[in-house]
Amino acid sequence: MTAAIQVNAVEKSFGNVQIIRDLNLSVAKGERHAIIGPNGAGKSTTFNLISGHIKPTSGEIRLNGEVTSGLRPFEINRRGLSRSFQVTNVFARMTVWENVRCAVLWATGHRYAFWKNVDSLPEVKQRTAQILDDIHLSHRRDVPAGLLTYAEQRELEIGITIAGGASVIMLDEPTAGMSHAETERAVALIRRLTEGRTLVIVEHDMSVVFGLADRISVLVYGHIIASGTPEEIRGNPKVKEAYLGEEVD
Amino acid sequence: MTNAPTPTLAAAKQESGGALGFYGVWVLAAVALVVLPLIFSSGGSLTSFCLIGIAIIFALSYNILLGQTGLLSFGHAVQYGLGGFLAVHVMNAVANHNWPIPLPVIPLIGGIGGMAFALLVGWVMTKRAGTVFAMISLGIGELVASSSLILRSVFGGESGITTDRTSLMPMFGWTFGPQIQVYYLIAFWVLISAIAMYALTRTPLGRICNAVRDNPERVEFIGYDPHVVRYLAYMFAGFFAGIAGGLTAINFEIANSAYLGATQSGLVLFSAFIGGTAYFFGPILGAILVTYLQLGLTSVTSVWQLYFGVIFIGIVMFAPGGIAGILMKHRPLIRAGTLGTVIPSYLVAAIPTLAFALGIILTIETVARFSGGDVINLLGIPFVATAPTTWAAAAVLVVGGFLVARITWRRVAEAWDRAATVARDRGYLA
């Protein structure tokens, strides 16, 4: 079976500084895959590379078997990959409803249409309402996204990410800055909404990682030192030495 | 899917209520446009209405860029002017060949001209937003404006190209010679263009324009190319600007290089900004105000542009949302019924503010007319520009007005906070 995401020998340098070196990563379809690693290991850069935000210096990235390295983010998105951002990245002056609806429009085939009334597109309306319901923000639908609470914005961020119906979802630290109760809520939400899809998640909270992930990759200094099931990662001496040591046991 | 019907139903309900109000507004606008010249029938007001109508289309077209898509253009008059030139050339050709094309179609030609130019230069221009776009728009604006003086066969040099709107075939017995017929032609295009531009904001493209304005980076991750979105917005803006240019050509029966220049581009930016770019109707208010000011001020003072500058700075500093922003800020208060608690503080603040404004006017006029030793008539009181008493009066008004106004505006802010808190508690956010 083709992997959902296949990263082959990718390198990324900014000037003389090599951030990512010989990165190899394979995420199977339907798998929940967590990427962990110390600060500055290149987790966000890996996300940016896979989603097309930045281009690799060398190497190749495939999405569902198709080469996507070198494509623009929207081209990769149209091929079925959607990502969220570590720093909330929503449409601040638009309402919650409009935020989600914008994320639904391309996927429902309306593209750049300027001859259709956006309010009278039944499937758009239904799907937007469904997503709002899923992320528990229906009661806030007419509030500008910039006025939401932090936790609500994080939920909206996830809502926008999943709204297009992408088969591969990448979440960059979705629970960062959340309280314990909010985190639990968010994890339940992620688990439910990514059912049947491929999930790649960067996360610092180890309880989230080990509770959610089928497989874990450990990234240290731009290189993946180990990939495996949570048990394998827990038992891996290299991982213990490099990163987890005191945190996992 | 189980919970989906509830929000969907609520949404449908809300939108059908909105639709009724929506059509109501346009019917009202149509009636107003028909009735206006019957109430104010003097030649002067008819001329003003024609200019205001054109300014409304132009300012709304500008707001497709600035307010809807977040593109700050310093060269929007290019599309307007080229639309005007194309309209004049087509009118002359139609008249020469006796083609069966009536005058009311001509603004559409102007629109096509504006759009064609946008199509040509837009792809390169809209690659980036922000400063890059602003600078390129300025450059293109200057380029076209200066070419218009060089390419004489197309632009007619300094004198421009004239035309005769009555030489086209009449429609329903209308020759469009009398200004009133031109007014109705303009009014028709104002209504059609405004409805079309509003409708555009309600389409998938219109919504994505807003998304590009708010966050172009994120737009790329929901499947859209912000470059394409900006390009399309630029073409639509060019189209409606061209319609406004075509109407101007019909109205004045001439197109000249002034249509294309930086002054015209500045004026439309000014109109949209003063009116308020965050709301669709903002630029309409701005266009009305700016055109009236332009017409009114030029007859009373030689330094009317200075007043424009002062007003612009004032709006940027104290009301960046423009007139529409100020009005819409009051909406939650009106809904919650707490507006009455703010009004007295407004009235109190109005007195020193007015004194301050008068002081500024007196200062400006004194400086402007000092060498001539002219008399300034302000509120019926004659002030001699060279008299020290006049300078003293101006100084007292400016300094005293400012000091007192500052205190009263603080009171306004307090009254405002109280009223807004009550409105928020009652659940009115906007």
XYZ file of C-alpha atoms in Angstrom:
679
model
C 0.000 0.000 0.000
C 1.268 3.511 -0.792
C 2.053 5.588 2.227
C -0.021 8.698 2.878
C 3.163 10.667 3.387
C 6.583 9.547 2.255
C 9.595 11.732 2.944
C 12.793 10.547 1.257
C 16.225 11.937 2.149
C 15.029 15.502 2.505
C 17.511 18.207 3.404
C 16.761 21.820 4.222
C 19.283 24.580 4.734
C 18.787 28.232 5.449
C 22.006 29.788 4.206
C 24.790 27.751 5.710
C 22.656 26.411 8.509
C 21.323 22.949 7.896
C 18.033 22.575 9.737
C 16.897 19.243 8.319
C 19.388 16.526 7.409
C 18.562 13.257 5.696
C 14.963 13.217 6.844
C 13.120 9.971 6.154
C 9.576 9.512 7.280
C 6.742 7.259 6.267
C 3.161 7.665 7.469
C 0.707 4.919 6.485
C -2.840 5.701 5.447
C -5.211 5.945 8.379
C -2.365 6.082 10.879
C -2.107 8.575 13.748
C 1.500 9.630 13.701
C 3.135 11.896 16.259
C 6.400 13.745 15.720
C 8.202 14.597 18.916
C 11.545 16.105 19.691
C 13.243 18.782 21.736
C 12.774 22.476 20.971
C 14.507 23.514 17.796
C 14.680 19.960 16.470
C 12.941 21.027 13.250
C 9.405 19.756 13.889
C 7.694 22.845 12.543
C 10.144 22.975 9.643
C 9.214 19.382 8.820
C 5.560 20.442 8.804
C 6.363 23.404 6.584
C 8.242 21.165 4.173
C 5.482 18.572 3.880
C 2.727 21.179 3.498
C 4.650 23.157 0.870
C 5.162 26.241 3.011
C 8.880 25.945 2.290
C 10.681 23.913 -0.373
C 13.296 21.282 0.452
C 16.893 21.964 -0.591
C 17.078 18.385 -1.798
C 15.130 15.147 -1.455
C 11.608 14.186 -2.297
C 8.225 14.263 -0.584
C 5.257 12.216 -1.765
C 1.608 12.524 -0.834
C -0.382 9.369 -1.559
C 2.375 8.335 -3.955
C 2.478 11.592 -5.890
C 5.546 13.818 -5.678
C 4.541 17.082 -3.967
C 7.902 18.623 -3.103
C 8.172 21.826 -5.109
C 4.417 22.364 -5.288
C 2.730 25.404 -3.738
C 0.725 24.966 -0.515
C -2.636 25.350 -2.247
C -1.684 22.717 -4.816
C -0.775 20.302 -2.051
C -3.973 21.198 -0.199
C -6.035 20.415 -3.289
C -4.380 16.979 -3.377
C -5.763 16.191 0.045
C -3.446 17.516 2.743
C -4.506 20.105 5.262
C -2.551 21.552 8.166
C -3.048 23.733 11.207
C -0.609 26.203 12.689
C 1.155 26.362 16.002
C 0.384 30.058 16.306
C -3.315 30.583 15.705
C -3.760 31.530 12.093
C -7.403 32.360 11.394
C -9.243 35.095 9.469
C -9.498 37.561 12.332
C -12.031 40.052 10.989
C -14.389 37.417 9.641
C -16.933 35.587 11.755
C -16.477 32.020 12.960
C -19.063 30.915 10.415
C -17.247 32.646 7.561
C -13.890 31.253 8.641
C -15.118 27.697 8.360
C -17.147 28.395 5.246
C -14.093 29.758 3.414
C -12.316 26.499 4.190
C -15.256 24.543 2.747
C -15.583 26.465 -0.534
C -12.744 24.992 -2.580
C -13.485 21.441 -1.519
C -17.143 21.793 -2.531
C -16.040 22.863 -6.000
C -16.989 26.545 -5.878
C -13.448 27.789 -6.402
C -13.294 31.393 -7.599
C -16.980 31.539 -8.551
C -18.294 35.094 -8.812
C -21.681 34.162 -10.232
C -23.061 32.214 -7.260
C -24.540 33.569 -4.072
C -22.487 32.067 -1.293
C -25.476 32.078 1.081
C -27.566 29.883 -1.157
C -25.240 26.943 -1.586
C -26.940 24.176 0.399
C -23.994 21.790 0.633
C -21.691 24.593 1.770
C -24.150 25.689 4.402
C -24.752 22.178 5.637
C -21.080 21.279 5.804
C -20.163 24.516 7.566
C -22.912 23.985 10.127
C -21.705 20.432 10.632
C -18.108 21.512 11.242
C -19.199 24.267 13.646
C -21.232 21.701 15.483
C -18.265 19.320 15.551
C -15.940 21.902 17.065
C -18.640 23.098 19.481
C -18.664 26.661 18.201
C -22.208 26.835 16.793
C -23.231 29.259 19.520
C -20.357 31.574 18.521
C -20.990 31.510 14.777
C -21.457 35.279 14.343
C -18.514 36.379 16.491
C -15.438 37.696 14.649
C -12.685 35.098 15.008
C -10.336 37.699 16.476
C -12.636 38.089 19.486
C -12.730 34.411 20.447
C -10.985 33.105 23.556
C -7.642 31.411 23.017
C -9.043 27.900 23.420
C -11.903 28.704 21.054
C -9.452 30.006 18.466
C -7.488 26.778 18.742
C -10.690 24.830 18.123
C -11.531 27.040 15.167
C -8.021 26.432 13.861
C -8.741 22.693 13.901
C -12.161 23.323 12.343
C -10.651 25.236 9.410
C -8.070 22.497 8.965
C -10.562 19.654 8.727
C -13.305 21.595 6.905
C -12.020 20.871 3.414
C -12.300 17.139 4.001
C -8.609 16.433 3.416
C -7.523 12.821 3.841
C -4.275 13.812 5.548
C -4.514 16.165 8.519
C -1.434 17.751 10.081
C -1.805 19.485 13.439
C 1.040 21.594 14.783
C 0.862 21.603 18.591
C -2.933 21.797 18.759
C -3.011 21.857 22.561
C -0.167 24.339 23.133
C -1.034 26.807 25.861
C -4.211 25.004 26.887
C -5.208 24.096 30.424
C -5.481 20.451 31.420
C -9.260 20.377 30.987
C -9.056 22.171 27.642
C -6.386 19.758 26.473
C -8.533 16.743 27.273
C -11.395 18.296 25.375
C -9.179 19.077 22.401
C -7.739 15.546 22.301
C -11.232 14.034 22.305
C -12.139 16.431 19.511
C -9.074 15.517 17.440
C -9.635 11.815 17.973
C -13.231 12.091 16.799
C -12.672 14.414 13.850
C -9.722 12.548 12.378
C -11.497 9.188 12.485
C -10.734 7.379 9.244
C -8.140 9.933 8.159
C -4.390 10.092 8.391
C -3.170 12.307 11.200
C 0.280 13.773 11.722
C 0.661 15.701 14.921
C 3.468 17.655 16.561
C 2.972 17.790 20.279
C 4.932 18.536 23.427
C 2.462 17.061 25.892
C 3.584 13.438 26.258
C 0.285 12.248 27.687
C -1.383 13.517 24.514
C 1.241 11.880 22.308
C 1.140 8.483 23.948
C -2.634 8.552 24.297
C -3.321 9.451 20.700
C -0.584 8.142 18.437
C -0.350 4.766 16.701
C 3.230 5.504 15.777
C 5.780 8.046 16.938
C 8.819 9.532 15.246
C 11.519 11.220 17.252
C 13.233 14.157 15.603
C 16.554 15.402 16.954
C 18.652 18.056 15.208
C 16.706 17.702 11.977
C 17.079 13.973 11.763
C 14.667 11.210 12.718
C 16.491 8.955 15.143
C 13.660 6.504 15.741
C 10.208 5.610 14.442
C 7.874 3.064 15.979
C 4.927 2.233 18.170
C 4.656 4.050 21.509
C 6.056 0.930 23.265
C 9.026 0.707 20.920
C 9.765 4.391 21.398
C 9.501 4.069 25.152
C 11.966 1.200 25.114
C 14.381 2.668 22.600
C 17.707 3.468 24.300
C 18.696 6.014 21.652
C 15.504 7.963 22.296
C 15.997 7.754 26.044
C 19.471 9.076 25.702
C 18.686 11.818 23.248
C 15.475 13.169 24.500
C 12.943 11.334 26.564
C 15.053 9.999 29.409
C 13.501 11.577 32.363
C 10.127 12.380 30.844
C 8.671 9.094 29.657
C 9.160 6.544 32.419
C -25.060 14.722 10.908
C -27.627 14.417 13.674
C -27.206 17.927 14.971
C -26.790 19.635 11.637
C -30.402 20.682 10.946
C -30.622 22.969 13.972
C -27.917 25.481 13.039
C -28.831 25.224 9.359
C -32.412 26.155 10.117
C -31.344 29.049 12.303
C -29.032 30.270 9.553
C -31.760 30.056 6.915
C -34.149 32.015 9.082
C -31.661 34.753 9.704
C -30.766 35.039 6.032
C -34.339 35.235 4.771
C -34.946 38.089 7.209
C -31.794 39.740 5.898
C -32.912 39.242 2.285
C -36.099 41.227 2.841
C -34.124 44.132 4.260
C -31.627 43.669 1.430
C -34.168 44.157 -1.363
C -35.819 46.929 0.630
C -32.601 48.933 0.650
C -32.133 48.693 -3.119
C -35.758 49.551 -3.899
C -35.408 52.536 -1.606
C -32.182 53.558 -3.343
C -33.852 53.282 -6.754
C -36.788 55.421 -5.645
C -34.414 57.986 -4.139
C -32.433 58.179 -7.388
C -35.603 58.747 -9.395
C -37.074 61.315 -7.023
C -33.941 63.328 -6.179
C -33.858 65.587 -9.272
C -37.572 66.234 -8.893
C -37.005 67.686 -5.425
C -33.729 69.470 -6.138
C -34.298 70.529 -9.706
C -31.802 73.380 -10.079
C -29.081 72.989 -12.665
C -26.383 73.217 -10.021
C -27.708 70.373 -7.912
C -28.231 68.227 -10.996
C -24.580 68.709 -11.927
C -23.601 67.789 -8.366
C -25.735 64.651 -8.399
C -24.103 63.496 -11.613
C -20.620 63.939 -10.147
C -21.625 62.253 -6.900
C -23.093 59.288 -8.763
C -19.884 58.767 -10.699
C -17.814 59.223 -7.529
C -19.906 56.540 -5.798
C -19.181 53.935 -8.467
C -15.511 54.890 -8.500
C -15.147 54.753 -4.708
C -17.003 51.436 -4.474
C -14.757 49.978 -7.163
C -11.731 51.167 -5.190
C -13.047 49.423 -2.115
C -13.068 46.075 -3.909
C -9.308 46.478 -3.604
C -8.769 48.261 -0.298
C -11.678 47.188 1.883
C -12.455 43.768 0.462
C -9.083 42.394 -0.615
C -6.659 44.506 1.397
C -4.863 46.016 -1.616
C -3.772 49.624 -1.227
C -3.659 51.119 -4.720
C -2.206 54.524 -5.521
C -3.098 54.262 -9.185
C -6.764 53.395 -9.391
C -7.442 56.367 -11.678
C -5.596 54.558 -14.475
C -8.475 52.156 -15.031
C -10.962 54.967 -14.572
C -9.224 57.225 -17.051
C -8.556 54.532 -19.647
C -12.231 53.565 -19.417
C -13.052 57.205 -20.093
C -10.696 57.423 -23.077
C -11.993 54.211 -24.597
C -15.558 55.453 -24.132
C -14.762 58.716 -25.930
C -13.064 56.920 -28.835
C -15.934 54.460 -29.180
C -18.490 57.265 -29.013
C -16.704 59.094 -31.818
C -16.422 55.938 -33.891
C -20.081 55.114 -33.351
C -21.077 58.625 -34.383
C -18.823 58.566 -37.471
C -20.080 55.236 -38.722
C -23.675 55.640 -37.597
C -23.503 52.334 -35.775
C -26.744 51.462 -33.997
C -25.250 51.656 -30.498
C -27.114 53.875 -28.024
C -25.324 55.984 -25.424
C -26.394 53.996 -22.320
C -24.227 51.080 -23.494
C -21.078 53.221 -23.593
C -20.235 52.958 -19.853
C -20.051 49.199 -20.343
C -17.388 49.814 -23.001
C -15.540 51.955 -20.481
C -15.768 49.077 -18.009
C -14.352 46.656 -20.541
C -11.505 49.102 -21.161
C -10.691 49.318 -17.457
C -10.876 45.571 -17.109
C -8.735 44.920 -20.173
C -5.945 47.069 -18.779
C -6.236 45.306 -15.411
C -6.062 41.990 -17.233
C -2.894 43.128 -18.938
C -0.894 44.530 -16.019
C -2.697 42.881 -13.092
C -0.964 39.516 -13.050
C 2.424 41.078 -12.379
C 1.015 43.717 -10.026
C -0.914 41.372 -7.760
C 1.856 38.858 -7.226
C 2.426 40.470 -3.847
C 0.127 42.588 -1.695
C 1.213 45.287 0.735
C 3.994 47.713 -0.073
C 5.012 45.970 -3.289
C 1.528 46.297 -4.763
C 1.195 49.886 -3.549
C 4.505 50.874 -5.141
C 3.797 49.161 -8.466
C 0.351 50.758 -8.612
C 1.961 54.143 -8.068
C 4.504 53.441 -10.795
C 1.941 52.232 -13.312
C -0.217 55.243 -12.471
C 2.596 57.681 -13.191
C 3.662 55.741 -16.268
C 0.217 55.871 -17.862
C -0.457 59.452 -16.801
C 2.776 60.686 -18.344
C 2.321 58.565 -21.489
C -1.035 60.209 -21.958
C 0.733 63.498 -22.631
C 3.193 61.897 -25.045
C 0.936 59.595 -27.075
C -1.080 62.366 -28.638
C -3.036 60.338 -31.161
C -4.615 58.234 -28.450
C -4.881 60.682 -25.575
C -5.023 64.013 -27.404
C -2.181 65.594 -25.430
C -2.957 68.339 -22.931
C -6.304 69.252 -24.413
C -7.616 65.701 -24.390
C -10.171 64.223 -26.769
C -13.642 65.608 -27.102
C -16.839 63.937 -28.135
C -20.516 64.752 -28.609
C -22.834 62.524 -26.641
C -25.876 63.640 -28.636
C -24.380 62.365 -31.885
C -25.185 58.769 -31.014
C -28.544 57.315 -31.952
C -31.313 58.430 -29.593
C -32.968 55.875 -27.320
C -36.708 56.082 -26.594
C -36.598 59.608 -27.952
C -33.834 60.582 -25.515
C -30.883 62.374 -27.101
C -29.009 62.755 -23.785
C -28.427 66.406 -24.563
C -30.203 67.760 -21.461
C -28.371 67.188 -18.172
C -31.443 65.551 -16.614
C -31.251 62.726 -19.167
C -27.577 62.271 -18.404
C -28.474 62.210 -14.720
C -30.866 59.313 -15.225
C -28.278 57.506 -17.316
C -25.759 57.891 -14.494
C -28.341 56.977 -11.843
C -29.137 53.789 -13.736
C -25.469 52.793 -13.826
C -24.960 53.742 -10.169
C -27.749 51.413 -9.127
C -26.678 48.538 -11.388
C -23.013 48.865 -10.438
C -23.705 49.154 -6.703
C -25.935 46.082 -6.764
C -23.376 44.162 -8.816
C -20.525 45.141 -6.511
C -22.542 44.234 -3.448
C -23.508 40.926 -5.010
C -19.831 40.303 -5.714
C -19.084 40.483 -1.995
C -21.643 37.726 -1.442
C -20.062 35.236 -3.844
C -17.434 32.594 -3.065
C -14.825 34.850 -4.701
C -15.966 37.837 -2.635
C -15.665 35.886 0.601
C -12.222 34.585 -0.302
C -11.186 38.174 -1.083
C -11.918 38.967 2.567
C -9.947 35.914 3.634
C -6.985 37.081 1.518
C -7.268 40.510 3.127
C -7.221 39.012 6.634
C -4.629 36.293 6.151
C -3.190 35.512 2.710
C -0.852 32.892 4.163
C -3.661 30.777 5.547
C -5.671 31.060 2.325
C -2.976 28.986 0.615
C -3.729 26.158 3.024
C -7.443 26.023 2.250
C -6.876 25.434 -1.454
C -6.750 28.974 -2.836
C -3.992 30.837 -4.626
C -4.074 34.357 -3.123
C -2.386 35.673 -6.261
C -5.329 34.545 -8.419
C -7.787 35.993 -5.894
C -6.019 39.371 -5.930
C -5.823 39.319 -9.722
C -9.550 38.670 -10.090
C -10.371 41.377 -7.532
C -8.108 43.771 -9.437
C -9.946 43.048 -12.682
C -13.357 43.602 -11.136
C -12.163 46.846 -9.562
C -10.829 47.899 -12.964
C -14.117 47.041 -14.632
C -16.236 49.205 -12.333
C -13.664 52.009 -12.336
C -13.882 51.919 -16.130
C -17.665 52.276 -15.940
C -17.203 55.364 -13.762
C -14.673 56.703 -16.277
C -17.055 56.060 -19.158
C -19.786 57.967 -17.351
C -17.415 60.867 -16.724
C -16.601 60.959 -20.425
C -20.312 61.095 -21.215
C -20.946 63.715 -18.553
C -18.179 66.114 -19.658
C -17.968 65.002 -23.295
C -14.202 64.922 -22.978
C -11.424 62.693 -21.726
C -8.070 64.169 -20.771
C -4.904 63.243 -18.958
C -6.216 64.596 -15.630
C -8.542 61.574 -15.440
C -5.536 59.257 -15.159
C -3.389 61.171 -12.745
C -2.274 60.848 -9.158
C -4.710 63.524 -7.982
C -7.642 61.453 -9.175
C -6.137 58.317 -7.623
C -5.637 60.169 -4.357
C -9.171 61.482 -4.348
C -10.730 58.046 -4.644
C -8.509 56.658 -1.888
C -9.565 59.636 0.172
C -13.283 59.051 -0.499
C -13.160 55.363 0.341
C -11.114 55.931 3.478
C -13.179 58.825 4.837
C -16.358 56.871 4.198
C -14.983 53.759 5.848
C -13.570 50.742 4.042
C -14.795 48.087 6.461
C -18.416 48.403 5.353
C -19.846 48.168 1.866
C -21.765 51.439 2.180
C -18.762 53.360 3.599
C -17.309 54.503 0.271
C -20.764 55.682 -0.809
C -20.858 58.079 2.150
C -17.272 59.087 1.467
C -17.943 59.769 -2.210
C -20.956 61.924 -1.383
C -19.095 63.908 1.277
C -15.888 64.379 -0.685
C -17.678 65.454 -3.859
C -19.817 67.908 -1.920
C -16.802 69.273 -0.095
C -14.925 69.606 -3.347
C -17.778 71.489 -4.985
C -18.618 73.548 -1.909
C -15.131 74.417 -0.705
C -13.739 75.467 -4.056
C -16.243 78.313 -4.179
C -15.445 79.678 -0.702
C -11.723 79.150 -0.276
C -8.679 78.948 -2.489
C -6.944 76.462 -0.201
C -9.648 73.803 -0.216
C -7.075 71.044 -0.702
C -5.562 72.006 2.629
C -8.897 71.303 4.306
C -9.030 67.912 2.607
C -5.648 67.143 4.092
C -6.701 68.259 7.571
C -9.896 66.194 7.406
C -7.980 63.158 6.157
C -5.437 63.384 8.976
C -8.247 63.855 11.475
C -10.072 60.740 10.245
C -6.914 58.632 10.163
C -6.005 59.666 13.711
C -9.352 59.740 15.474
C -11.724 57.587 13.438
C -9.748 55.087 11.347
C -13.002 53.278 10.580
C -14.285 56.340 8.723
C -17.829 57.642 8.824
C -19.286 54.158 8.421
C -17.143 52.960 11.305
C -18.421 55.748 13.560
C -22.026 55.030 12.604
C -21.742 51.281 13.049
C -20.137 51.723 16.463
C -23.470 53.107 17.602
C -25.457 50.116 16.439
C -25.192 48.043 19.639
C -26.090 51.146 21.659
C -29.178 51.808 19.560
C -30.218 48.184 19.823
C -29.721 48.133 23.566
C -31.467 51.484 23.931
C -28.526 53.135 25.684
C -27.675 55.703 23.013
C -29.647 58.355 24.930
C -27.112 58.292 27.763
C -24.270 59.246 25.397
C -25.961 62.029 23.425
C -25.777 64.739 26.122
C -22.015 64.253 26.380
C -21.796 64.595 22.599
C -23.672 67.879 22.687
C -21.388 69.228 25.410
C -18.292 68.139 23.509
C -19.593 69.627 20.271
C -19.257 73.225 21.507
C -15.494 73.344 22.238
C -14.815 71.067 19.261
C -16.608 73.496 17.001
C -14.673 76.392 18.540
C -11.450 74.485 17.883
C -12.465 73.827 14.276
C -13.323 77.494 13.761
C -9.945 78.440 15.200
C -8.215 76.121 12.708
C -10.230 77.564 9.825
C -9.459 81.110 10.910
C -5.749 80.266 11.189
C -5.643 78.653 7.755
C -7.520 81.499 6.110
C -5.422 84.141 7.847
C -2.255 82.548 6.557
C -3.714 82.062 3.094
C -4.969 85.613 2.717
C -2.359 87.493 4.736
C -0.522 89.006 1.812
C -3.725 90.256 0.233
C -4.968 91.726 3.518
C -8.380 90.284 2.686
C -11.387 90.086 4.962
C -12.466 86.631 6.131
C -16.173 86.184 6.690
C -16.689 83.542 9.334
C -20.218 83.017 10.711
C -21.065 86.490 9.449
C -18.218 88.076 11.418
C -15.624 89.890 9.288
C -12.020 89.191 10.291
C -9.209 91.166 8.730
C -6.350 88.821 7.897
C -3.629 91.322 8.801
C -5.160 92.433 12.128
C -3.492 91.158 15.338
C -6.964 90.873 16.906
C -7.795 88.230 14.311
C -4.632 86.306 15.140
C -5.447 86.521 18.844
C -9.002 85.296 18.239
C -7.676 82.369 16.201
C -5.135 81.501 18.886
C -7.744 81.647 21.656
C -10.142 79.475 19.687
C -7.511 76.880 18.808
C -5.827 76.634 22.214
C -8.949 77.174 24.345
C -11.082 74.948 22.128
C -8.488 72.188 22.232
C -8.053 72.264 26.026
C -11.775 72.279 26.765
C -12.550 69.769 24.018
C -10.043 67.345 25.504
C -11.888 67.343 28.815
C -15.310 66.989 27.215
C -14.169 64.141 24.971
C -12.894 62.306 28.031
C -16.430 62.635 29.382
C -17.763 61.243 26.114
C -15.448 58.258 26.453
C -16.677 57.604 29.992
C -20.343 57.901 29.031
C -19.587 55.695 26.057
C -17.973 52.975 28.175
C -20.943 52.894 30.519
C -23.432 52.672 27.647
C -21.371 50.022 25.831
C -21.049 47.929 28.992
C -24.818 47.970 29.436
C -25.272 47.067 25.764
C -22.811 44.192 26.115
C -24.578 42.951 29.237
C -27.807 42.938 27.286
C -26.105 40.820 24.667
C -25.592 43.325 21.849
C -22.084 42.961 20.504
C -22.548 44.657 17.154
